[in-house]
Coordinates of C-alpha atoms in Angstrom, one line a residue:
M778 CA -162.1 -88.6 6.0
P779 CA -160.9 -89.8 2.6
A780 CA -157.6 -91.6 2.2
A781 CA -154.6 -89.4 1.5
R782 CA -156.3 -86.9 -0.7
F783 CA -155.3 -83.5 -2.1
P784 CA -153.1 -82.0 -0.7
L785 CA -151.1 -85.0 0.3
A786 CA -149.6 -84.0 3.6
R787 CA -147.7 -87.2 4.3
A788 CA -147.0 -90.6 2.9
G789 CA -149.2 -93.4 4.1
A790 CA -152.2 -91.4 5.4
E791 CA -154.5 -94.2 6.2
P792 CA -158.0 -94.8 4.9
G793 CA -160.6 -93.0 7.0
R794 CA -161.1 -95.2 10.0
R795 CA -164.7 -94.3 10.3
R796 CA -165.3 -95.3 6.7
V797 CA -163.5 -98.6 7.0
L798 CA -165.3 -99.5 10.2
A799 CA -168.6 -98.6 8.6
A800 CA -167.8 -101.0 5.8
L801 CA -166.9 -103.7 8.3
L802 CA -169.8 -103.2 10.5
G803 CA -172.5 -102.8 7.9
A804 CA -173.4 -99.2 8.4
P805 CA -175.9 -98.0 5.8
V806 CA -174.7 -96.0 2.9
L807 CA -175.6 -92.3 3.5
A808 CA -175.5 -90.9 -0.1
A809 CA -178.9 -90.4 -1.6
G810 CA -179.7 -92.6 -4.5
C811 CA -177.4 -95.4 -3.6
S812 CA -178.6 -98.9 -4.5
E813 CA -179.0 -101.8 -2.1
D814 CA -175.8 -103.2 -3.7
Q815 CA -173.9 -100.3 -2.1
T816 CA -174.6 -101.3 1.5
A817 CA -172.1 -103.6 3.3
A818 CA -173.1 -106.8 4.9
V819 CA -172.9 -107.0 8.7
E820 CA -169.4 -108.2 9.7
T821 CA -168.6 -109.7 13.1
G822 CA -165.0 -110.8 12.4
P823 CA -162.1 -110.5 10.0
V824 CA -162.8 -109.9 6.3
E825 CA -160.8 -111.5 3.4
L826 CA -161.1 -109.9 0.0
S827 CA -160.1 -111.7 -3.1
V828 CA -158.0 -109.8 -5.7
F829 CA -157.1 -110.8 -9.3
W830 CA -155.0 -109.0 -11.9
Y831 CA -152.8 -109.6 -14.9
G832 CA -149.2 -108.6 -15.3
G833 CA -145.6 -109.7 -14.6
A834 CA -143.7 -110.5 -11.4
K835 CA -142.7 -106.9 -10.8
R836 CA -146.3 -105.7 -10.8
A837 CA -147.2 -108.6 -8.5
E838 CA -144.5 -107.7 -6.0
L839 CA -145.5 -104.0 -5.9
T840 CA -149.2 -104.6 -5.7
E841 CA -148.8 -107.1 -2.9
R842 CA -146.7 -104.6 -1.0
V843 CA -149.4 -102.0 -1.3
L844 CA -152.2 -104.4 -0.2
R845 CA -150.1 -105.2 2.9
L846 CA -149.9 -101.5 3.6
Y847 CA -153.7 -101.5 3.6
T848 CA -153.8 -104.4 6.0
D849 CA -151.3 -102.7 8.3
R850 CA -153.7 -99.9 8.7
N851 CA -156.8 -102.1 8.9
P852 CA -155.8 -105.4 10.5
R853 CA -159.2 -106.9 10.2
V854 CA -158.9 -106.8 6.4
S855 CA -156.7 -109.3 4.5
F856 CA -156.4 -110.3 0.9
R857 CA -156.4 -113.5 -1.1
I858 CA -154.3 -112.7 -4.1
T859 CA -154.2 -114.3 -7.6
W860 CA -152.3 -112.9 -10.6
Q861 CA -151.1 -114.2 -14.0
G862 CA -149.8 -113.0 -17.3
A863 CA -152.1 -111.3 -19.8
D864 CA -152.5 -114.4 -21.9
G865 CA -155.5 -116.4 -20.7
Y866 CA -156.5 -113.8 -18.1
Y867 CA -159.9 -113.0 -19.6
A868 CA -160.7 -116.6 -20.4
R869 CA -160.1 -117.4 -16.7
L870 CA -162.2 -114.4 -15.6
A871 CA -165.0 -115.4 -18.0
T872 CA -165.1 -118.9 -16.4
Q873 CA -165.3 -117.3 -13.0
A874 CA -168.1 -115.0 -14.2
A875 CA -170.1 -117.9 -15.5
G876 CA -169.8 -119.6 -12.1
G877 CA -170.7 -116.4 -10.2
N878 CA -167.4 -116.5 -8.3
V879 CA -165.6 -113.5 -9.7
P880 CA -163.0 -112.1 -7.2
D881 CA -164.1 -109.1 -5.1
L882 CA -161.5 -106.8 -6.8
I883 CA -160.4 -107.3 -10.4
Q884 CA -158.2 -105.5 -13.0
L885 CA -159.8 -104.8 -16.4
D886 CA -158.7 -102.9 -19.5
D887 CA -160.8 -100.7 -21.8
S888 CA -161.4 -103.6 -24.2
M889 CA -163.6 -105.3 -21.6
L890 CA -165.0 -102.6 -19.3
T891 CA -168.2 -101.9 -21.3
E892 CA -169.0 -105.6 -21.8
Y893 CA -168.5 -106.4 -18.1
A894 CA -170.6 -103.4 -17.1
R895 CA -173.5 -104.2 -19.4
R896 CA -173.5 -107.8 -18.4
E897 CA -173.7 -106.5 -14.8
I898 CA -170.6 -108.4 -13.7
V899 CA -169.0 -105.2 -12.2
L900 CA -170.4 -103.0 -9.5
D901 CA -171.8 -99.5 -10.1
L902 CA -169.5 -97.4 -8.0
S903 CA -171.4 -94.1 -8.7
G904 CA -172.8 -93.8 -5.1
Y905 CA -169.3 -94.0 -3.6
V906 CA -168.1 -91.4 -6.0
A907 CA -171.0 -89.1 -5.3
D908 CA -170.2 -88.8 -1.6
H909 CA -166.4 -89.0 -2.1
R910 CA -165.9 -92.3 -0.2
L911 CA -164.3 -93.1 -3.5
D912 CA -162.7 -89.8 -4.1
L913 CA -162.0 -89.0 -7.8
R914 CA -161.7 -85.2 -7.4
T915 CA -157.9 -85.2 -8.0
L916 CA -158.2 -87.3 -11.2
P917 CA -158.3 -85.5 -14.6
P918 CA -162.0 -85.3 -15.5
G919 CA -161.3 -87.1 -18.8
L920 CA -159.8 -90.0 -16.9
V921 CA -162.9 -90.2 -14.7
R922 CA -165.1 -90.2 -17.8
Y923 CA -163.1 -93.0 -19.3
G924 CA -164.2 -95.2 -16.5
Q925 CA -167.9 -94.6 -17.1
V926 CA -170.3 -96.7 -19.0
D927 CA -173.9 -95.4 -19.7
G928 CA -173.2 -92.6 -17.2
R929 CA -172.2 -95.0 -14.4
T930 CA -168.7 -95.2 -12.9
V931 CA -167.8 -98.9 -13.2
G932 CA -164.0 -98.7 -13.1
V933 CA -161.4 -96.4 -11.7
A934 CA -158.1 -95.9 -13.6
A935 CA -155.3 -97.8 -12.0
G936 CA -152.9 -95.7 -14.0
Q937 CA -152.8 -93.3 -17.0
T938 CA -150.9 -94.1 -20.1
A939 CA -150.4 -92.7 -23.6
A940 CA -150.0 -94.3 -27.0
A941 CA -146.3 -93.8 -27.8
L942 CA -143.3 -94.4 -30.0
V943 CA -140.4 -96.1 -28.4
Y944 CA -137.2 -95.7 -30.3
D945 CA -133.5 -96.8 -30.0
R946 CA -131.6 -93.7 -29.1
T947 CA -128.3 -95.5 -29.2
L948 CA -128.8 -96.6 -32.8
L949 CA -130.0 -93.2 -33.9
R950 CA -126.9 -91.5 -32.4
R951 CA -124.7 -94.0 -34.2
L952 CA -126.4 -93.3 -37.5
R953 CA -126.4 -89.6 -36.7
L954 CA -130.1 -89.3 -37.3
P955 CA -132.7 -87.2 -35.5
E956 CA -135.0 -88.7 -33.0
P957 CA -138.8 -88.8 -33.8
E958 CA -140.7 -86.0 -32.2
T959 CA -144.1 -85.6 -30.6
G960 CA -146.4 -83.8 -33.0
M961 CA -144.8 -85.1 -36.3
S962 CA -147.4 -86.1 -38.9
W963 CA -147.9 -89.7 -40.0
A964 CA -146.4 -88.8 -43.4
E965 CA -143.4 -87.2 -41.7
Y966 CA -142.9 -90.2 -39.5
V967 CA -143.0 -92.6 -42.5
A968 CA -140.5 -90.4 -44.3
W969 CA -138.2 -90.5 -41.2
A970 CA -138.5 -94.3 -41.1
R971 CA -137.5 -94.6 -44.7
R972 CA -134.5 -92.5 -44.1
V973 CA -133.4 -94.7 -41.1
T974 CA -133.6 -97.8 -43.3
R975 CA -131.6 -96.1 -46.0
V976 CA -128.9 -94.7 -43.8
G977 CA -128.7 -98.0 -41.9
E978 CA -128.1 -99.7 -45.3
G979 CA -131.1 -102.0 -44.7
R980 CA -129.6 -103.7 -41.6
V981 CA -132.4 -102.2 -39.5
A982 CA -135.8 -100.9 -40.6
G983 CA -137.1 -97.6 -39.5
T984 CA -140.4 -98.6 -38.0
M985 CA -142.8 -101.3 -37.0
D986 CA -145.7 -101.7 -39.4
A987 CA -148.8 -100.3 -37.5
S988 CA -151.4 -101.1 -40.1
G989 CA -153.0 -103.7 -37.8
D990 CA -152.6 -101.7 -34.6
T991 CA -156.1 -100.5 -33.4
R992 CA -154.7 -97.8 -31.1
A993 CA -152.6 -96.3 -34.0
F994 CA -155.6 -96.4 -36.3
W995 CA -157.9 -94.8 -33.7
L996 CA -155.5 -91.9 -33.2
W997 CA -155.0 -91.5 -36.9
L998 CA -158.8 -91.2 -37.3
R999 CA -159.1 -88.7 -34.4
G1000 CA -156.4 -86.6 -35.9
Q1001 CA -158.7 -86.1 -38.9
G1002 CA -161.8 -85.4 -36.8
G1003 CA -163.0 -89.0 -36.8
E1004 CA -163.6 -91.7 -34.3
L1005 CA -163.2 -95.5 -34.1
Y1006 CA -166.7 -95.9 -32.7
R1007 CA -170.0 -94.0 -32.6
G1008 CA -171.9 -95.7 -29.9
R1009 CA -172.1 -99.4 -30.8
Q1010 CA -171.2 -98.8 -34.4
L1011 CA -168.0 -98.2 -36.3
G1012 CA -167.3 -94.5 -36.5
F1013 CA -165.6 -94.5 -39.9
G1014 CA -166.2 -95.6 -43.4
A1015 CA -164.5 -97.8 -45.9
D1016 CA -162.6 -95.0 -47.6
A1017 CA -160.9 -94.0 -44.3
L1018 CA -159.7 -97.6 -43.6
T1019 CA -158.5 -98.0 -47.2
E1020 CA -156.5 -94.8 -46.9
W1021 CA -154.9 -96.1 -43.7
F1022 CA -153.9 -99.3 -45.4
E1023 CA -152.5 -97.4 -48.3
L1024 CA -150.4 -95.3 -46.0
W1025 CA -148.7 -98.5 -44.8
R1026 CA -148.5 -100.1 -48.2
R1027 CA -146.5 -97.1 -49.3
A1028 CA -144.3 -97.4 -46.2
R1029 CA -143.6 -101.0 -47.0
S1030 CA -142.8 -100.2 -50.7
G1031 CA -140.4 -97.5 -49.4
R1032 CA -138.7 -100.1 -47.1
A1033 CA -139.7 -98.1 -44.0
T1034 CA -140.8 -101.4 -42.3
P1035 CA -139.3 -104.9 -41.9
S1036 CA -140.5 -108.1 -43.5
A1037 CA -144.1 -109.3 -43.0
A1038 CA -142.7 -112.3 -41.1
L1039 CA -140.9 -110.1 -38.5
V1040 CA -144.0 -107.8 -38.1
E1041 CA -146.3 -110.7 -37.5
Q1042 CA -143.9 -112.0 -34.7
A1043 CA -144.3 -108.7 -32.9
D1044 CA -148.1 -108.2 -33.6
G1045 CA -149.0 -110.0 -30.4
G1046 CA -147.6 -107.2 -28.3
E1047 CA -145.3 -109.3 -26.0
P1048 CA -142.5 -107.0 -24.8
V1049 CA -139.7 -109.6 -25.6
R1050 CA -140.8 -109.6 -29.2
Q1051 CA -140.9 -105.8 -29.6
L1052 CA -138.9 -105.0 -32.7
V1053 CA -137.0 -102.2 -31.0
V1054 CA -135.9 -104.7 -28.3
T1055 CA -134.9 -107.4 -30.8
G1056 CA -133.0 -104.8 -32.9
A1057 CA -135.1 -105.2 -36.1
T1058 CA -136.4 -101.6 -36.1
A1059 CA -135.4 -98.2 -34.8
A1060 CA -138.9 -97.4 -33.6
S1061 CA -142.1 -99.2 -32.6
F1062 CA -145.5 -98.5 -31.0
V1063 CA -146.2 -99.1 -27.3
W1064 CA -148.0 -97.8 -24.3
S1065 CA -145.9 -95.3 -22.5
H1066 CA -146.1 -97.2 -19.2
Q1067 CA -144.3 -100.2 -20.9
L1068 CA -141.1 -98.3 -21.3
P1069 CA -139.4 -99.5 -18.1
E1070 CA -140.1 -103.1 -18.9
L1071 CA -138.8 -102.7 -22.4
Q1072 CA -135.7 -100.9 -21.2
R1073 CA -134.9 -103.9 -19.0
L1074 CA -134.8 -106.1 -22.1
T1075 CA -132.1 -104.2 -24.0
R1076 CA -128.8 -102.6 -23.5
A1077 CA -129.6 -99.8 -25.9
E1078 CA -131.0 -96.5 -24.4
L1079 CA -134.6 -96.2 -25.4
G1080 CA -136.5 -92.9 -25.9
L1081 CA -140.1 -92.1 -25.9
A1082 CA -142.4 -89.7 -28.0
A1083 CA -146.1 -89.5 -28.5
M1084 CA -147.5 -91.5 -31.4
P1085 CA -147.5 -89.5 -34.7
G1086 CA -150.3 -87.0 -35.4
P1087 CA -151.6 -84.1 -33.3
P1088 CA -151.4 -84.7 -29.5
E1089 CA -155.0 -83.5 -29.3
A1090 CA -156.0 -86.8 -30.9
Q1091 CA -155.0 -88.5 -27.6
W1092 CA -157.0 -88.4 -24.4
H1093 CA -156.6 -89.1 -20.7
R1094 CA -156.4 -92.8 -21.1
A1095 CA -156.6 -95.5 -18.5
S1096 CA -153.9 -98.1 -18.8
M1097 CA -156.2 -100.4 -16.9
Y1098 CA -158.9 -100.2 -14.3
W1099 CA -159.7 -101.4 -10.8
A1100 CA -163.3 -102.7 -10.7
A1101 CA -165.4 -104.4 -8.1
F1102 CA -167.5 -107.6 -8.6
R1103 CA -171.2 -106.8 -8.4
G1104 CA -171.8 -109.9 -6.3
T1105 CA -169.1 -109.0 -3.6
R1106 CA -170.4 -109.3 0.0
H1107 CA -168.2 -106.3 0.9
P1108 CA -168.9 -103.5 -1.7
A1109 CA -168.2 -100.5 0.6
L1110 CA -164.9 -102.1 1.7
V1111 CA -163.8 -102.9 -1.9
A1112 CA -164.6 -99.3 -2.8
D1113 CA -162.3 -98.1 0.0
V1114 CA -159.5 -100.4 -1.2
I1115 CA -159.8 -98.9 -4.7
N1116 CA -159.7 -95.5 -3.0
F1117 CA -156.4 -96.5 -1.3
L1118 CA -154.8 -98.0 -4.4
T1119 CA -155.5 -94.9 -6.5
G1120 CA -155.3 -92.0 -4.1
N1121 CA -152.9 -92.8 -1.2
G1122 CA -149.5 -91.1 -1.2
E1123 CA -147.5 -94.1 0.1
A1124 CA -149.4 -96.5 -2.1
G1125 CA -148.5 -94.3 -5.1
T1126 CA -144.8 -94.2 -4.0
V1127 CA -144.6 -98.0 -3.9
L1128 CA -146.4 -98.6 -7.2
G1129 CA -144.4 -96.0 -9.0
H1130 CA -145.3 -96.2 -12.7
E1131 CA -145.8 -99.9 -13.0
R1132 CA -149.4 -99.4 -14.3
G1133 CA -148.6 -96.0 -15.7
L1134 CA -148.8 -92.5 -14.1
S1135 CA -150.8 -92.4 -10.9
P1136 CA -154.4 -91.5 -11.8
S1137 CA -154.4 -88.9 -9.1
L1138 CA -152.7 -85.6 -10.0
A1139 CA -152.0 -85.0 -6.3
V1140 CA -150.3 -88.4 -6.0
R1141 CA -148.3 -87.7 -9.1
S1142 CA -147.0 -84.5 -7.6
Y1143 CA -146.3 -86.2 -4.3
V1144 CA -144.3 -89.1 -5.7
A1145 CA -142.4 -87.2 -8.4
G1146 CA -139.2 -86.9 -6.4
S1147 CA -139.2 -90.5 -5.4
I1148 CA -139.0 -91.9 -8.9
T1149 CA -135.4 -92.8 -9.6
D1150 CA -135.7 -95.2 -12.5
A1151 CA -134.6 -93.3 -15.7
A1152 CA -137.2 -95.1 -17.9
Q1153 CA -140.0 -94.3 -15.5
R1154 CA -138.9 -90.7 -15.4
R1155 CA -138.9 -90.5 -19.3
A1156 CA -142.5 -92.0 -19.3
A1157 CA -143.6 -89.5 -16.7
A1158 CA -142.0 -86.6 -18.7
L1159 CA -144.1 -87.6 -21.8
G1160 CA -147.2 -87.6 -19.7
T1161 CA -146.4 -84.2 -18.3
A1162 CA -145.7 -82.8 -21.8
L1163 CA -149.0 -84.1 -23.1
A1164 CA -151.1 -83.2 -20.1
D1165 CA -152.5 -79.8 -21.4
R1166 CA -152.8 -80.9 -25.0
L1167 CA -155.0 -83.9 -24.8
G1168 CA -158.4 -84.0 -26.4
P1169 CA -161.8 -85.1 -25.0
A1170 CA -162.1 -88.7 -23.9
P1171 CA -164.4 -90.9 -25.9
S1172 CA -166.6 -93.5 -24.2
P1173 CA -164.8 -96.8 -23.5
P1174 CA -165.0 -99.2 -26.5
P1175 CA -168.3 -101.1 -26.9
P1176 CA -168.8 -104.8 -26.5
G1177 CA -167.3 -106.5 -29.6
H1178 CA -164.1 -104.4 -29.5
P1179 CA -161.8 -107.4 -28.9
R1180 CA -163.2 -109.0 -32.1
V1181 CA -162.9 -105.7 -34.0
R1182 CA -159.2 -105.5 -32.9
A1183 CA -158.5 -109.0 -34.1
L1184 CA -160.3 -108.4 -37.4
L1185 CA -158.2 -105.3 -38.1
L1186 CA -155.0 -107.2 -37.4
A1187 CA -156.2 -110.1 -39.7
A1188 CA -157.0 -107.6 -42.5
A1189 CA -153.6 -105.9 -42.2
E1190 CA -151.8 -109.3 -42.3
S1191 CA -153.8 -110.3 -45.4
I1192 CA -152.5 -107.2 -47.2
R1193 CA -148.9 -107.6 -46.0
N1194 CA -148.7 -111.2 -47.2
G1195 CA -150.4 -110.5 -50.5
A1196 CA -153.6 -112.4 -50.0
A1197 CA -155.7 -109.3 -50.5
G1198 CA -155.5 -105.8 -51.7
P1199 CA -156.4 -102.8 -49.4
R1200 CA -159.9 -102.4 -50.8
T1201 CA -160.8 -106.1 -50.7
A1202 CA -159.4 -106.4 -47.1
T1203 CA -161.4 -103.3 -46.1
S1204 CA -164.6 -104.5 -47.5
R1205 CA -164.3 -107.8 -45.7
F1206 CA -163.3 -106.1 -42.4
M1207 CA -166.3 -103.7 -42.6
A1208 CA -168.8 -106.5 -42.9
Q1209 CA -167.3 -108.6 -40.2
A1210 CA -166.8 -105.7 -37.8
D1211 CA -170.4 -104.6 -38.2
A1212 CA -171.5 -108.1 -37.4
A1213 CA -169.2 -108.3 -34.4
L1214 CA -170.6 -105.1 -33.0
A1215 CA -174.2 -106.0 -33.6
G1216 CA -173.9 -109.4 -31.9

């Protein structure tokens, strides 16, 4: 019997004992079409699974609590835990992959999922999904699709997030200005930001400069019927990118954004450098699940809205995934742990929205009343408001996406500091990005 699936009758419904014992004792996989990789090795004693993720201390505390819950229900299974901040995480994981000693269970984001799948570092989970030992039936179909590469399920969303605007409600009330709203166009948003700068007499800028932000550019493209990628190639032409850069050049000339130096300090995405947190801007661009962490960094009340453009440009997006190492000696057991992390009621209650909304709609409903943190509730409210308006999910980005992301940022910075004009920067980007995707 699957672990705490729809409907969720009670918190902490434990993983199916028969399934866990099968994983421990090496029972053969029953689903037709499963590969040899999806049979568990014979176990005669306790099993220790290694787990590795990135994030802060709060994420570590909550994740460790949930893994202890799993052990409470399955005393023969324990976990060897490693975690660290995002900086250096993938470098460390690459070193482990080169040595063939990747942890059994790892956390990935969409920038790396396709690469790890095509390099056969992560396990194809499709067989477990097919017979519902890894039960994804209560996940939005688009969120399931966003964990698939070449038709194979290689990652399961650890949470769902949305590209969002975070803004300083306290400041806007003091300036007697309206809050930005979900559904406003990019032109309307830039005009709003110019007004904030003007009313604030230049002491604070209206918005962070998003010209080098890949997620913002991707949504801007989708709002016009385009895409960031078409397979393993760029999905847009030079004219589209030049138009995007021109939008932000006009925003800068209208003083909607702060100085280039301030923008570059925040371009790395670290929460403590977010310009809303530091007081340099009234609004900035974040993932919705980051709101609680940002709120802890400021005394101002922060609000949240979807990123400008039509909500249909967004999709059911995984904040990050749980994936299994292809070389794990315990594939069925790792799949069951993923099942517990993403679909158990008590696990969802403990995790809250640390990685975003629970991927399971049933778990979201179950834990809704237990979320007391105001920022988490605001993030959840945005997710609910967008739920029925999201567009189709694209495939996860192709290998080379991290390089493309860095190239877009470099092109934007070259324009901001006057080293290149929009057309020159665009031409250079297109050539370098094509090369990165072809490599």
